[in-house]
Amino acid sequence: MKKIYPLVVLLALSQAAFADENRFKPEAKLTEGSASTWNAGAGITQKLIHLNGEWVNPYGIAYAKVGTYLNGDHNFGGQVGFRYPYYLTGVNKNGYYVGLYAGSIESKEINGDDKTRLGGGVDLSYVWLDKERISTVSVGIGAGEKLKDASGEVVADIEPKLQVSYTLSIGL
């Protein structure tokens, strides 16, 4: 008899309807004209020197970074992410943004060859945003995939990793 209770609860919840469709939508905090919709720039994320593109929409800033690491082989790396304006300070649309990111988080030497490590995480940023430019300082924490060398020894384990980033973009 106890095995049927979760099924009954699932069926009951699946039949519930909400009159307020916007209940689960985030609040649109960036007004049109507060910044250029498309922006391009450059920056540094840990040891990744990159070019970046940013899309400003009413719900936040989506971005993509692509560049090369400052290590021996200069492996390519990149990230994509999104930042939501959590608290705006009142000057233009400057303020604190929370975000998510995914992509390459570091480059490690394994058996004499540099390998790019993939992962993802969350970050807290301060963004200076106006019609001409976006400048972002970000501190995040994430984790990456486990990397092993040819003998099977773990070179990089799955553990929290700090990520610091700075980008500067101008409106297109």
C-alpha positions as a printed NumPy array, in Angstrom:
array([[  0.   ,   0.   ,   0.   ],
       [  2.865,   2.43 ,   0.772],
       [  4.195,   2.139,  -2.787],
       [  1.079,   3.743,  -4.24 ],
       [  1.26 ,   6.949,  -2.133],
       [  3.972,   8.634,  -4.276],
       [  1.943,   7.835,  -7.411],
       [ -1.209,   9.347,  -5.908],
       [  0.701,  12.483,  -4.845],
       [  2.263,  12.811,  -8.319],
       [ -1.131,  12.504, -10.011],
       [ -2.68 ,  15.038,  -7.643],
       [  0.122,  17.575,  -8.192],
       [  0.081,  17.118, -11.953],
       [ -3.561,  18.179, -12.024],
       [ -2.988,  21.445, -10.14 ],
       [ -3.201,  24.622, -12.212],
       [ -1.834,  28.024, -11.356],
       [ -3.738,  31.145, -12.356],
       [ -0.611,  33.292, -12.112],
       [  1.675,  32.303, -15.008],
       [  4.378,  34.808, -14.004],
       [  4.865,  33.358, -10.544],
       [  8.047,  31.498, -11.469],
       [  9.508,  34.013, -13.928],
       [ 12.379,  36.184, -12.725],
       [ 11.831,  39.914, -12.547],
       [ 13.054,  41.867, -15.585],
       [ 15.421,  44.44 , -14.059],
       [ 17.27 ,  45.793, -17.095],
       [ 15.218,  48.231, -19.129],
       [ 15.623,  48.643, -22.848],
       [ 18.159,  51.35 , -23.62 ],
       [ 20.071,  50.894, -20.359],
       [ 22.871,  49.221, -22.348],
       [ 23.746,  48.204, -25.862],
       [ 22.123,  44.854, -26.666],
       [ 25.296,  43.36 , -28.179],
       [ 28.777,  43.988, -26.76 ],
       [ 32.273,  42.72 , -27.583],
       [ 35.466,  42.923, -25.581],
       [ 38.342,  41.118, -23.928],
       [ 39.394,  39.957, -20.503],
       [ 41.195,  37.452, -18.339],
       [ 39.689,  34.544, -16.422],
       [ 42.248,  32.774, -14.228],
       [ 44.985,  32.043, -16.813],
       [ 42.654,  32.28 , -19.839],
       [ 43.179,  35.403, -21.97 ],
       [ 39.981,  35.751, -24.002],
       [ 37.757,  37.695, -26.322],
       [ 34.135,  37.823, -25.238],
       [ 30.697,  38.641, -26.552],
       [ 27.827,  39.714, -24.308],
       [ 24.091,  39.906, -24.892],
       [ 22.182,  42.237, -22.565],
       [ 18.509,  41.364, -22.203],
       [ 15.837,  42.404, -19.643],
       [ 16.695,  39.452, -17.38 ],
       [ 20.481,  39.819, -17.28 ],
       [ 23.642,  39.324, -19.298],
       [ 24.502,  36.2  , -21.301],
       [ 28.12 ,  35.856, -22.382],
       [ 30.574,  33.676, -24.265],
       [ 34.364,  33.759, -23.906],
       [ 36.964,  32.149, -26.171],
       [ 40.711,  32.426, -25.816],
       [ 43.984,  30.748, -25.006],
       [ 45.679,  29.705, -21.774],
       [ 48.956,  31.243, -20.608],
       [ 50.745,  27.902, -20.323],
       [ 53.216,  25.94 , -22.449],
       [ 50.915,  24.69 , -25.241],
       [ 48.537,  27.701, -25.173],
       [ 45.46 ,  25.447, -25.337],
       [ 42.208,  27.007, -26.446],
       [ 39.459,  27.398, -23.897],
       [ 36.073,  28.98 , -23.564],
       [ 33.097,  29.5  , -21.313],
       [ 29.45 ,  30.42 , -21.577],
       [ 27.384,  31.864, -18.774],
       [ 24.561,  34.054, -17.578],
       [ 24.425,  36.772, -14.909],
       [ 21.19 ,  37.936, -13.264],
       [ 21.078,  41.4  , -11.621],
       [ 20.596,  40.646,  -7.93 ],
       [ 21.036,  44.12 ,  -6.432],
       [ 21.402,  47.318,  -8.466],
       [ 23.097,  50.283,  -6.773],
       [ 21.047,  52.923,  -8.583],
       [ 23.758,  54.438, -10.811],
       [ 23.017,  53.347, -14.4  ],
       [ 22.532,  49.58 , -14.022],
       [ 25.625,  49.045, -11.876],
       [ 25.357,  46.466,  -9.161],
       [ 25.783,  42.931,  -7.96 ],
       [ 24.912,  40.079, -10.293],
       [ 24.731,  36.338,  -9.575],
       [ 25.54 ,  33.899, -12.328],
       [ 26.258,  30.444, -13.662],
       [ 29.083,  29.43 , -15.994],
       [ 30.221,  26.292, -17.829],
       [ 33.162,  25.445, -20.051],
       [ 36.906,  25.105, -19.665],
       [ 38.111,  26.091, -16.205],
       [ 41.845,  25.363, -16.417],
       [ 44.636,  23.778, -18.415],
       [ 46.719,  21.029, -16.753],
       [ 49.919,  19.32 , -17.879],
       [ 49.435,  15.549, -18.135],
       [ 52.22 ,  13.3  , -19.45 ],
       [ 54.02 ,  16.295, -20.974],
       [ 50.909,  17.489, -22.82 ],
       [ 48.514,  20.249, -21.718],
       [ 44.856,  19.195, -21.39 ],
       [ 41.888,  21.507, -20.984],
       [ 39.679,  20.677, -18.009],
       [ 35.903,  21.193, -18.343],
       [ 33.587,  22.205, -15.524],
       [ 31.123,  24.748, -14.263],
       [ 30.083,  26.79 , -11.277],
       [ 28.442,  29.876,  -9.804],
       [ 29.774,  33.403,  -9.417],
       [ 29.114,  36.749,  -7.802],
       [ 29.991,  39.771,  -9.931],
       [ 30.023,  43.514,  -9.714],
       [ 29.053,  44.975, -13.08 ],
       [ 29.501,  48.568, -14.258],
       [ 26.898,  48.833, -17.004],
       [ 25.919,  51.79 , -19.151],
       [ 25.046,  52.478, -22.793],
       [ 28.646,  52.432, -24.021],
       [ 30.368,  49.676, -22.044],
       [ 30.193,  46.75 , -19.627],
       [ 32.975,  46.183, -17.112],
       [ 32.787,  43.121, -14.865],
       [ 34.783,  41.839, -11.897],
       [ 33.736,  38.334, -10.92 ],
       [ 34.586,  35.785,  -8.224],
       [ 33.205,  32.289,  -8.65 ],
       [ 33.476,  28.803,  -7.307],
       [ 33.06 ,  25.681,  -9.381],
       [ 34.369,  22.218, -10.041],
       [ 35.882,  20.466, -13.011],
       [ 36.134,  16.972, -14.403],
       [ 38.584,  14.453, -12.977],
       [ 41.761,  14.124, -15.051],
       [ 44.032,  11.063, -14.964],
       [ 47.47 ,  10.484, -16.466],
       [ 48.492,   7.492, -18.614],
       [ 49.156,   5.308, -15.544],
       [ 45.673,   6.001, -14.142],
       [ 46.845,   8.331, -11.362],
       [ 44.526,  11.264, -10.652],
       [ 46.189,  14.545, -11.643],
       [ 43.159,  16.798, -11.028],
       [ 40.329,  15.663,  -8.778],
       [ 36.751,  16.951,  -8.589],
       [ 36.997,  19.607,  -5.887],
       [ 35.944,  23.241,  -5.469],
       [ 38.026,  25.679,  -7.515],
       [ 38.087,  29.464,  -7.162],
       [ 37.741,  31.495, -10.373],
       [ 38.5  ,  35.219, -10.644],
       [ 37.671,  37.133, -13.814],
       [ 37.755,  40.626, -15.312],
       [ 36.177,  41.641, -18.63 ],
       [ 35.683,  44.919, -20.456],
       [ 33.244,  45.162, -23.37 ],
       [ 32.01 ,  47.987, -25.551],
       [ 28.643,  48.265, -27.253],
       [ 28.311,  47.391, -30.914]])
